[in-house]
Coordinates of C-alpha atoms and ligand atoms in Angstrom, one line a residue:
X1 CA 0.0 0.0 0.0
X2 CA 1.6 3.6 -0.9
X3 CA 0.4 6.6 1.0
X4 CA -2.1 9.0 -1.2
X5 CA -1.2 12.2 -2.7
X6 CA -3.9 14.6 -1.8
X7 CA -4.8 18.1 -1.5
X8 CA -3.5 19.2 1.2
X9 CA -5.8 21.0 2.2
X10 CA -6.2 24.1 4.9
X11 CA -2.8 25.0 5.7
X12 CA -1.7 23.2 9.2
X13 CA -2.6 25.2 12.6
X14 CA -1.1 24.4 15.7
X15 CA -3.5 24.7 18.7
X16 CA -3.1 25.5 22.7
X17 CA -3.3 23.0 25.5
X18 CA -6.7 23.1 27.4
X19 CA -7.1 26.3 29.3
X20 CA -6.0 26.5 33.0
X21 CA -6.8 30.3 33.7
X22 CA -10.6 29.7 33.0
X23 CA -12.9 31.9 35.1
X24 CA -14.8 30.1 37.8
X25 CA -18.4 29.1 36.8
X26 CA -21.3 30.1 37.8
X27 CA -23.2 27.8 39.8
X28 CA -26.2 28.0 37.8
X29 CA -25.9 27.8 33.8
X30 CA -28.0 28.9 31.1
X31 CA -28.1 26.4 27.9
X32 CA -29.5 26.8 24.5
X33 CA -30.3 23.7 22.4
X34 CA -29.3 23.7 18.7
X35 CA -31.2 21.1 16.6
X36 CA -34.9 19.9 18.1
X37 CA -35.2 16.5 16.9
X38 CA -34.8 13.2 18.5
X39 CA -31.0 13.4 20.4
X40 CA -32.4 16.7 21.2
X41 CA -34.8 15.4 23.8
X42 CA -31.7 13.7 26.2
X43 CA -30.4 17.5 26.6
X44 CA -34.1 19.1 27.0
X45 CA -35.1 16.5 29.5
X46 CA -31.4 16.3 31.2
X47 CA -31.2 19.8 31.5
X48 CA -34.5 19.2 33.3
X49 CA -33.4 16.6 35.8
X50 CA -30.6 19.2 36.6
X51 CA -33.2 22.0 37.1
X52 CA -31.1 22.9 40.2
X53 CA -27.8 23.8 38.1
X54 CA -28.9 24.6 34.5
X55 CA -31.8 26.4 32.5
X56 CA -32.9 25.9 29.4
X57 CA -33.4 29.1 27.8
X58 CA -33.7 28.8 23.8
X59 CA -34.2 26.7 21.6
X60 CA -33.3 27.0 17.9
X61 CA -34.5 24.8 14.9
X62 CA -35.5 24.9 11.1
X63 CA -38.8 23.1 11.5
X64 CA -41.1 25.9 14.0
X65 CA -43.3 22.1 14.8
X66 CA -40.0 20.5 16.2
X67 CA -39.8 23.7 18.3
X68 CA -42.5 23.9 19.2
X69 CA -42.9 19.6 20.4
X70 CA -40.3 20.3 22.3
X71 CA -41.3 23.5 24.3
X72 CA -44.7 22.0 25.1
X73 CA -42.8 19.5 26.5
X74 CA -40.6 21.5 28.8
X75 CA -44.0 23.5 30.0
X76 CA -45.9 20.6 30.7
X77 CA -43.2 19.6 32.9
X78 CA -43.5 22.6 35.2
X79 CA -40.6 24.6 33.6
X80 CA -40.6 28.0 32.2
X81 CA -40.7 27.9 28.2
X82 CA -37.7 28.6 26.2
X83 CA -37.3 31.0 23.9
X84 CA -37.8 29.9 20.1
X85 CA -36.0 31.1 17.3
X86 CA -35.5 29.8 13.9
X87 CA -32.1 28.5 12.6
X88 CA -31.3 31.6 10.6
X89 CA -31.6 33.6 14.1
X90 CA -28.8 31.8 15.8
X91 CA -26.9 34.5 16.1
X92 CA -29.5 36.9 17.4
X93 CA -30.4 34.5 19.6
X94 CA -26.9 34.4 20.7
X95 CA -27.0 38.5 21.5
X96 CA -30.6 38.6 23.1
X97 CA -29.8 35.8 25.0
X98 CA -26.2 35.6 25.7
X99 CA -26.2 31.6 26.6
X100 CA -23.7 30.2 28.8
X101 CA -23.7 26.9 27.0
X102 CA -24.6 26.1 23.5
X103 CA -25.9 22.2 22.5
X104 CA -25.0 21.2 19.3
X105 CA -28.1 18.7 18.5
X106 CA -28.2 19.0 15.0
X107 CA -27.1 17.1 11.8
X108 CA -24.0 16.2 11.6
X109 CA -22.8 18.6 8.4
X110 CA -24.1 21.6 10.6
X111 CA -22.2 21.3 13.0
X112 CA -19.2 23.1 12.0
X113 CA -21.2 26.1 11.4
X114 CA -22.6 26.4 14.6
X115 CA -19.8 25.5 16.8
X116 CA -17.7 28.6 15.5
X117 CA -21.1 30.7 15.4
X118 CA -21.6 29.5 19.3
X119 CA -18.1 29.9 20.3
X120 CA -17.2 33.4 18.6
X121 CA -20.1 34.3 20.6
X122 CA -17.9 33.6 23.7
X123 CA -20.4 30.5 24.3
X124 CA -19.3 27.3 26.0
X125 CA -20.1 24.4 23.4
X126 CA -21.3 20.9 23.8
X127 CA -21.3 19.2 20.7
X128 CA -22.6 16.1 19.7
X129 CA -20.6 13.5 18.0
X130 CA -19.7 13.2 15.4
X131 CA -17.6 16.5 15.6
X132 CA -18.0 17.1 11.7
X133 CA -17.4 15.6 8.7
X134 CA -14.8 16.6 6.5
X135 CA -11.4 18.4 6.4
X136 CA -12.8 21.7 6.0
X137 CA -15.1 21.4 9.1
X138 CA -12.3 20.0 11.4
X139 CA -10.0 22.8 10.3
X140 CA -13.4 25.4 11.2
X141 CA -13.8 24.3 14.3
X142 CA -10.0 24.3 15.3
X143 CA -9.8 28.3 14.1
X144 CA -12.6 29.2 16.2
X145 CA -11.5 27.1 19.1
X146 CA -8.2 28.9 19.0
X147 CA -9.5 32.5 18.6
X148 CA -12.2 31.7 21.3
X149 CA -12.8 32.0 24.9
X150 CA -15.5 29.6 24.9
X151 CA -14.9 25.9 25.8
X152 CA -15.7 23.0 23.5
X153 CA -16.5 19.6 25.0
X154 CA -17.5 16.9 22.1
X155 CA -20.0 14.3 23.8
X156 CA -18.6 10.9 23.1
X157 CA -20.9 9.3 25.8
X158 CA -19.6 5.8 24.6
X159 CA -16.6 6.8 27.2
X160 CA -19.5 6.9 30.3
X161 CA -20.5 3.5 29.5
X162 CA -18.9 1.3 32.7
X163 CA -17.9 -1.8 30.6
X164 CA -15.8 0.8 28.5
X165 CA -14.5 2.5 31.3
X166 CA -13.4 -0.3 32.5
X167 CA -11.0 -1.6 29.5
X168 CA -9.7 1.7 29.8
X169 CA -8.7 0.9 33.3
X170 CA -7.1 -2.3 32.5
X171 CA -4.7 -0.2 29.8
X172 CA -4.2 2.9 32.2
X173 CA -3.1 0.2 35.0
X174 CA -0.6 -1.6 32.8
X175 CA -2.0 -4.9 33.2
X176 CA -1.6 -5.0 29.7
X177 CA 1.8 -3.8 28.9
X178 CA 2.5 -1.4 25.9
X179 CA -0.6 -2.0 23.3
X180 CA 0.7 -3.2 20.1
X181 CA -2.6 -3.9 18.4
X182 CA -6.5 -3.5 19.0
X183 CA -9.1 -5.9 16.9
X184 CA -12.3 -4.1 17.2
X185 CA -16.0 -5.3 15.5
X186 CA -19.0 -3.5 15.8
X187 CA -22.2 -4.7 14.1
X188 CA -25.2 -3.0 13.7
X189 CA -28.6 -5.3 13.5
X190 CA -30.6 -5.0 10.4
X191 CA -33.5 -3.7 12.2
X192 CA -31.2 -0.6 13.7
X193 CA -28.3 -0.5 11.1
X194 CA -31.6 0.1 8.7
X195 CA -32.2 3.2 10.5
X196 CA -29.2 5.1 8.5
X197 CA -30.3 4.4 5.4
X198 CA -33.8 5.9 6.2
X199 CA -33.3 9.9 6.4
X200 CA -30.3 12.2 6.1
X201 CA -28.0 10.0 7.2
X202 CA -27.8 7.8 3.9
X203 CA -26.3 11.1 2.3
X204 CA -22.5 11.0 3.0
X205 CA -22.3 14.9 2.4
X206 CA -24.6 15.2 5.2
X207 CA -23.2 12.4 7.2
X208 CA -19.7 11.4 6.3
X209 CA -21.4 8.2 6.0
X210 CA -20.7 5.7 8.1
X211 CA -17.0 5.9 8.7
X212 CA -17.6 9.1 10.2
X213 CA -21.1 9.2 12.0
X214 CA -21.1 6.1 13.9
X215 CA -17.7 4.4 13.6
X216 CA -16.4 8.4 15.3
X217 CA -17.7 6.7 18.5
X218 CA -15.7 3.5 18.4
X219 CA -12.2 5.2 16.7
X220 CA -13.2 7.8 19.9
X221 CA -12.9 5.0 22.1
X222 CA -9.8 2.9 20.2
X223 CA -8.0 6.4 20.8
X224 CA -8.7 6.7 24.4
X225 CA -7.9 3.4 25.5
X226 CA -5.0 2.8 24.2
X227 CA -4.1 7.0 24.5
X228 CA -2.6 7.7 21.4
X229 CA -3.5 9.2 18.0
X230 CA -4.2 7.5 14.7
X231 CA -1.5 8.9 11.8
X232 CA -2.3 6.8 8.5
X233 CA -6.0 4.6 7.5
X234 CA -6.6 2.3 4.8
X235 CA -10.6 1.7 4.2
X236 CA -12.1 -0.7 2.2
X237 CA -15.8 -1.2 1.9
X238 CA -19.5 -0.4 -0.1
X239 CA -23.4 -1.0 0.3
X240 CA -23.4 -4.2 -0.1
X241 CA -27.0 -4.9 1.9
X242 CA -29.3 -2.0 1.3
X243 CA -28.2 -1.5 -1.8
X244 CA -30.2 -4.0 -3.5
X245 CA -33.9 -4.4 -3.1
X246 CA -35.6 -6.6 -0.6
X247 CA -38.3 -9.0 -0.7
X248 CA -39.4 -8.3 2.6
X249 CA -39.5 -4.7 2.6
X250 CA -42.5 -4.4 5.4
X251 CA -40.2 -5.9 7.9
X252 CA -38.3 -2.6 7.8
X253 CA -41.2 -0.2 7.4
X254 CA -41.5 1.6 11.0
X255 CA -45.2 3.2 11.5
X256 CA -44.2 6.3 13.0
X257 CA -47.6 7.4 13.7
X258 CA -48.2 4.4 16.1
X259 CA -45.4 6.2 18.0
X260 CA -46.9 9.7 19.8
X261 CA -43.2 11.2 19.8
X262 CA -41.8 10.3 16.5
X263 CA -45.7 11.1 14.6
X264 CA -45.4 14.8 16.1
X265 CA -41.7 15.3 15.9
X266 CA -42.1 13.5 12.2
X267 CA -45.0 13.4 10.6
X268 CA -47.0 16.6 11.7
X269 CA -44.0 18.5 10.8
X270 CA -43.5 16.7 6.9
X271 CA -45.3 19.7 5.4
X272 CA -42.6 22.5 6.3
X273 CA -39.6 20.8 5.0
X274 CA -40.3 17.5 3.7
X275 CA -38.4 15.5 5.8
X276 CA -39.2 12.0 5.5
X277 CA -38.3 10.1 8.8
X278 CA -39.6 6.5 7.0
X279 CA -37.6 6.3 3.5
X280 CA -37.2 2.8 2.6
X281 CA -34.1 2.1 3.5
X282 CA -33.8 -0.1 0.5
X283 CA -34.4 3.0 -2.0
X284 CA -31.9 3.9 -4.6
X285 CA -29.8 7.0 -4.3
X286 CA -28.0 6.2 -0.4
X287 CA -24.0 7.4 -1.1
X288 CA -22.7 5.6 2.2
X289 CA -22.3 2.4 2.9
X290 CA -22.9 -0.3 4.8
X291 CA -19.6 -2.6 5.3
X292 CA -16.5 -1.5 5.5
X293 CA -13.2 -3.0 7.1
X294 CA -10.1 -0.2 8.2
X295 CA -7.0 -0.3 9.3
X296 CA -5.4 2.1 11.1
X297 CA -1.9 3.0 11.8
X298 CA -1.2 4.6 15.4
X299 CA 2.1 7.1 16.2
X300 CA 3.7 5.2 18.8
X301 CA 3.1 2.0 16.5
X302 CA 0.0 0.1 17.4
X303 CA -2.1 -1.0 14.8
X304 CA -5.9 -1.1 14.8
X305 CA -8.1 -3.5 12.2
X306 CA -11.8 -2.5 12.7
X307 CA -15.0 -3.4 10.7
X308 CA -18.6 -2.2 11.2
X309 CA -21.8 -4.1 9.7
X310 CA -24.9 -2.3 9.3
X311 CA -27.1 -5.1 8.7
X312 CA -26.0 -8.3 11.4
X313 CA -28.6 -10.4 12.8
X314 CA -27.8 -9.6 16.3
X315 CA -26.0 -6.4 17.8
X316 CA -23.1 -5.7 19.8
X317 CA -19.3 -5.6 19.7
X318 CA -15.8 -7.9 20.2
X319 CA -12.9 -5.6 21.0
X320 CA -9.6 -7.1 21.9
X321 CA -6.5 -5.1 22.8
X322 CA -3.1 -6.5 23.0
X323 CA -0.3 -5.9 24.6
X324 CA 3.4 -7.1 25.3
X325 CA 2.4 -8.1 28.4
X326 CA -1.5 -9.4 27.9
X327 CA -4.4 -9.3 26.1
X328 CA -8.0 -8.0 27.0
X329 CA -11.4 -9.0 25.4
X330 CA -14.6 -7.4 25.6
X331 CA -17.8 -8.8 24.7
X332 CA -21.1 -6.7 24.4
X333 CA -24.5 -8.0 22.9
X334 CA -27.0 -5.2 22.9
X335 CA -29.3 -7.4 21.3
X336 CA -29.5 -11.3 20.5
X337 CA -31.9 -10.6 17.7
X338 CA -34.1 -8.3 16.3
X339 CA -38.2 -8.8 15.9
X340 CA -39.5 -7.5 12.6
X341 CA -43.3 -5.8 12.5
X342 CA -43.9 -3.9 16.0
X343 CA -45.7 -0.8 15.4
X344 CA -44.3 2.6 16.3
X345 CA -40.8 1.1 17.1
X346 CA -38.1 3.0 14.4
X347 CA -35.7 -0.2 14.7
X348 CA -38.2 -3.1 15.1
X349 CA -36.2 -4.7 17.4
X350 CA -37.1 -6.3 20.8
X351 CA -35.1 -8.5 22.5
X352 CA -36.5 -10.8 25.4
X353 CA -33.0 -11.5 26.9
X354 CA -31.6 -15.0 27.8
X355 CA -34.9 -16.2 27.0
X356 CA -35.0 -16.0 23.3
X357 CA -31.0 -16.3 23.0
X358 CA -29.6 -18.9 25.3
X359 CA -26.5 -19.4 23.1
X360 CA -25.9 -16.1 23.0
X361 CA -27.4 -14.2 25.7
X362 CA -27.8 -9.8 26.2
X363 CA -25.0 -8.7 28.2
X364 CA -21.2 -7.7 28.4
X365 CA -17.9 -9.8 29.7
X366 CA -14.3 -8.4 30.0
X367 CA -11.9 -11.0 30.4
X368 CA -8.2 -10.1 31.0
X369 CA -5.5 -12.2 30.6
X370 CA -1.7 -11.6 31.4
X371 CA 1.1 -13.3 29.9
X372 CA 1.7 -16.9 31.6
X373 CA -1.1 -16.4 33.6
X374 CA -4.9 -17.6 33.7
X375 CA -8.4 -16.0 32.7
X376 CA -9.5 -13.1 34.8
X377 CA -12.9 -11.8 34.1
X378 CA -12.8 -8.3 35.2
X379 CA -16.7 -8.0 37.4
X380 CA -18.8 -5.3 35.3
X381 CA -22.3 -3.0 36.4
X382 CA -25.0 -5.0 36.0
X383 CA -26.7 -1.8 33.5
X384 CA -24.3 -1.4 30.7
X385 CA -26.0 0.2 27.7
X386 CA -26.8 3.8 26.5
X387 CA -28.8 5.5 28.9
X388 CA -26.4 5.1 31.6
X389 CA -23.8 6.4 29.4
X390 CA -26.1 9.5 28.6
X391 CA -26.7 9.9 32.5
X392 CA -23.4 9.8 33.3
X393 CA -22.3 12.1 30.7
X394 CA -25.1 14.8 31.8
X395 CA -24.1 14.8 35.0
X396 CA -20.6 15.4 34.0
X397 CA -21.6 18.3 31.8
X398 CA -24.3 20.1 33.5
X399 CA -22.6 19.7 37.2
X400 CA -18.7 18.6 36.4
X401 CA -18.1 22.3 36.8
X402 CA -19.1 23.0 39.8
X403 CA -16.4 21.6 42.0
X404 CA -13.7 20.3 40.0
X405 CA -12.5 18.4 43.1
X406 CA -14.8 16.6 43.5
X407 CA -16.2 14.4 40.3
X408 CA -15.4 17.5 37.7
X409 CA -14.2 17.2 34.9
X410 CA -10.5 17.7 36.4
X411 CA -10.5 15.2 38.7
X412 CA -11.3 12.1 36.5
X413 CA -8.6 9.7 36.4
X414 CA -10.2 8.1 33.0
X415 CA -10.5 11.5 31.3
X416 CA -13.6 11.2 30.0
X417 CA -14.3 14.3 29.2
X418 CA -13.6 14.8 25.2
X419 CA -12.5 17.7 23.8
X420 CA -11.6 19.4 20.8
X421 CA -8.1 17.2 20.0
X422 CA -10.3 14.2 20.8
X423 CA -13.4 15.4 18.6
X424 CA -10.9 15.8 15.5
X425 CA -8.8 12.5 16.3
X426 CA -11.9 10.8 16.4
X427 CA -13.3 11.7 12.6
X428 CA -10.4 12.1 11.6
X429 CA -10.0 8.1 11.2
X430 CA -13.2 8.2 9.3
X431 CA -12.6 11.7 7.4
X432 CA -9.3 10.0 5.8
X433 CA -11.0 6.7 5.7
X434 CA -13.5 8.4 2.8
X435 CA -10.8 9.5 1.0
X436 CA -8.8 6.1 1.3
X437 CA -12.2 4.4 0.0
X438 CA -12.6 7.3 -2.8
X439 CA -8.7 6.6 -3.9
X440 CA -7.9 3.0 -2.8
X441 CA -4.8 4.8 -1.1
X442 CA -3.2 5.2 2.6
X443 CA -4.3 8.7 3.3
X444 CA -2.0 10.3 6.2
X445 CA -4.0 12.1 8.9
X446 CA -1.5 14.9 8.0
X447 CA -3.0 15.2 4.8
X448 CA -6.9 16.8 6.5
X449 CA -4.6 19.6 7.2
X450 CA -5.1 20.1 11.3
X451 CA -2.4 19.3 13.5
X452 CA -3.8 16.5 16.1
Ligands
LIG501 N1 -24.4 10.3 21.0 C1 -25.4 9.6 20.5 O1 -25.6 8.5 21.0 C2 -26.3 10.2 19.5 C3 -27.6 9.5 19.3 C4 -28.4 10.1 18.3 C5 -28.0 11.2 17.6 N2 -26.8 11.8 17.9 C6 -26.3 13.0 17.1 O2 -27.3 14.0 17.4 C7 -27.4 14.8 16.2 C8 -28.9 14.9 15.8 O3 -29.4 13.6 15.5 P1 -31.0 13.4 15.5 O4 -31.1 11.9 15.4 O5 -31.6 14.1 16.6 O6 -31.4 14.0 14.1 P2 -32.8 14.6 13.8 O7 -32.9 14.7 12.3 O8 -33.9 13.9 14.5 O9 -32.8 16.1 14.4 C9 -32.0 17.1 13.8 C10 -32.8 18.5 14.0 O10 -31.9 19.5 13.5 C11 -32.8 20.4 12.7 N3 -32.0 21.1 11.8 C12 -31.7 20.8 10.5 N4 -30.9 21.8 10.0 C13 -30.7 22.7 11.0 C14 -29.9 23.9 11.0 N5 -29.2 24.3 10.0 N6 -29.9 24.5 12.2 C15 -30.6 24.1 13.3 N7 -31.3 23.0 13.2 C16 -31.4 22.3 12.1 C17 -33.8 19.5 12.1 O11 -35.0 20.2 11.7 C18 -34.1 18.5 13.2 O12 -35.1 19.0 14.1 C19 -26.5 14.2 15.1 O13 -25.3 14.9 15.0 C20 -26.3 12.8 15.6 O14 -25.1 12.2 15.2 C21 -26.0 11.3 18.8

């Protein structure tokens, strides 16, 4: 394999170490939400649960009934009503307003934009992942970083998941020597791998497909683990599933108006922008794909092989790290199966647990093993999957300030805080990953043009 010659593209910028003069915070924050759709709801509601430390004073949106869903919401909780204002107000909203904290919530190729709006505003910045997707956004978001006193934090909640947390224990305690290599496999099940093929996501100029939307989370977490930063990827892959039509095209049909949430966040709002939540999935004209196998070269010489399959029978991930002086393994199934036909569910999926699945049972295992030396299987949380991750990861963002001493953001031993070097190292693996699938080359990290 020789290494691509590419644009360069934006001239290289170096960037400053995480501040340490930062003012003290204030005890109570103010946060506006960018992007009103479905993620949208874990910040609305979070920033609820938190009512002591954080307010929710605007939201901002294209789509005035996606607004709107969500500020009935927030009244008919008992809060006050947040201020609406459409997308191409952001940055009055920003002066009427003056928000302590802005939440990126919406898609992915917006991002950019609205992190350097948010943050030359002096805003703090909570962006979802994936960071951005291309060259030009990573090198956006690194120039208005550096010229602002705002702080970004990128919210890779993989990193609060326990089971993750604790392989990154095992690495940062040396149990495993220096890491030479991580295998990593993540598979998607067909009713949820579907999911991306159904709306904006199937568009890589909107996504940066794949490689960058969902596998930003696992590269995120390769990269912390193991604490280093990726320098050359090779990708191979295509849409090799939904690419071609399917006989049993109801199975992946979700009836969104079975579902009160997704029919008003969806369907009642179709009319002002004509965005379909339902495509089939199936339907010609998706630019990402579905299966795709990296590799990934690391600077102080570990290797990385990944793969990611959007359209597995059963969901989960195998990720094995080794080392010179042992190996670790860790086994997750989200989900042993997936159940075709339930109304109102997006994915279809259910999973009844050891019941349906005895062979293969819901549930994670970390085994560690050092050289010479027998099987230790490391004893996890019994709750593993997303929603603790997104509870943890709230609580770190809306109180971690408060009392760095205690819990904050400072304080964590794991680091699980991401910021902006983590944000670009992790889609920067799938950023040079679309051009090593566009060229059949190596492609350099060097070569997106911002220093990691
Ligand atoms: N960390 C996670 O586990 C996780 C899970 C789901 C989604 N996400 C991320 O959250 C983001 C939103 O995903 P979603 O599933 O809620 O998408 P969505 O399509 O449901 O919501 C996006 C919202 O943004 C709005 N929007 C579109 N263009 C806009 C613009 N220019 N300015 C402001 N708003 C605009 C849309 O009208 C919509 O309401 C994505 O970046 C996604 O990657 C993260």
């Amino acid at each position: 394999m020789t290494s691509a010659t590419l644009d360069a593209g934006p001239s290289a910028a170096t960037f400053p170490a995480a501040r340490t003069d930062a003012p003290p915070r204030r005890a109570r924050r103010r946060y506006a939400v960018v992007g009103t759709g479905q993620r949208a709801r874990t910040y609305v509601d979070g920033i609820g649960e938190h009512a002591d430390v954080a307010d929710l004073v605007a939201l901002v949106d294209t789509s005035p009934t996606r607004l709107r869903h969500h500020a009935d919401r927030v009244r008919l909780s008992g809060r006050a009503e947040p201020a609406l204002y459409a997308a191409e107000d952001l940055d009055r909203m920003l002066v009427d307003l003056a928000p302590d904290v802005v939440v990126v919530t919406s898609p992915d190729r917006t991002h950019a934009a609205h992190v350097a709006t948010a943050l030359g505003h002096g805003a703090d910045v909570v962006v979802e992942k994936p960071l951005t997707i291309d060259a030009g956004g990573m090198y956006t978001i690194a120039d208005a970083v550096r010229r602002s006193e705002g702080r970004l934090t990128v919210a890779h909640n993989y990193r609060y998941s326990p089971r993750n947390a604790a392989l990154r224990q095992v690495v940062a305690d040396g149990r495993l020597g220096d890491v030479v290599s991580v295998h990593f496999e993540w598979l998607l099940d067909a009713a949820h791998g579907a999911d991306y093929f159904r709306r904006w996501h199937r568009d890589k100029q909107s996504s940066g497909g794949l490689l960058v939307h969902k596998a930003s989370h696992h590269f995120d977490l390769v990269n912390w683990w193991v604490g280093d930063a990726p320098e050359t990827v090779y990708a191979r892959g295509g849409l090799k599933f939904y690419g071609r039509p399917q006989d049993a095209g109801e199975r992946y049909a979700p009836d969104l108006a079975a579902d009160d949430d997704l029919r008003a966040l969806y369907l009642d709002a179709a009319h002002e922008d004509g965005y379909r939540r339902d495509q089939d999935p199936f339907a010609p004209g998706a630019t990402i794909e579905d299966t795709l196998s990296v590799l990934v070269g690391y600077r102080d010489g570990a290797n990385l092989t990944y793969s990611l399959t959007a359209h597995s029978p059963w969901e989960g991930y195998r990720v094995a790290i080794n080392g010179t002086r042992g190996r670790a393994e860790l086994e997750v199934v989200e989900r042993c199966h997936a159940t075709p036909g339930l109304p109102g569910r997006l994915g279809t999926a259910l999973d009844d647990g050891e019941a349906c699945c005895p062979t293969r049972p819901r549930g994670a295992r970390l085994v560690v093993q050092e050289q010479w030396g027998t099987t230790e299987e490391v004893r996890l949380p019994a709750e593993h999957g997303h929603r603790t991750g997104d509870a943890a990861l709230l609580r770190d963002l809306l109180r971690g300030h408060l009392d760095p001493t205690s819990g904050g953001p400072d304080a964590d031993p794991l680091s699980r805080r991401a910021g902006l070097v983590d944000g670009l190292r992790a889609v920067a693996v799938g950023v040079a990953g679309n051009r090593s699938l566009a060229t059949g080359q190596v492609v350099p990290v060097s070569a997106l043009g911002t220093r990691l």
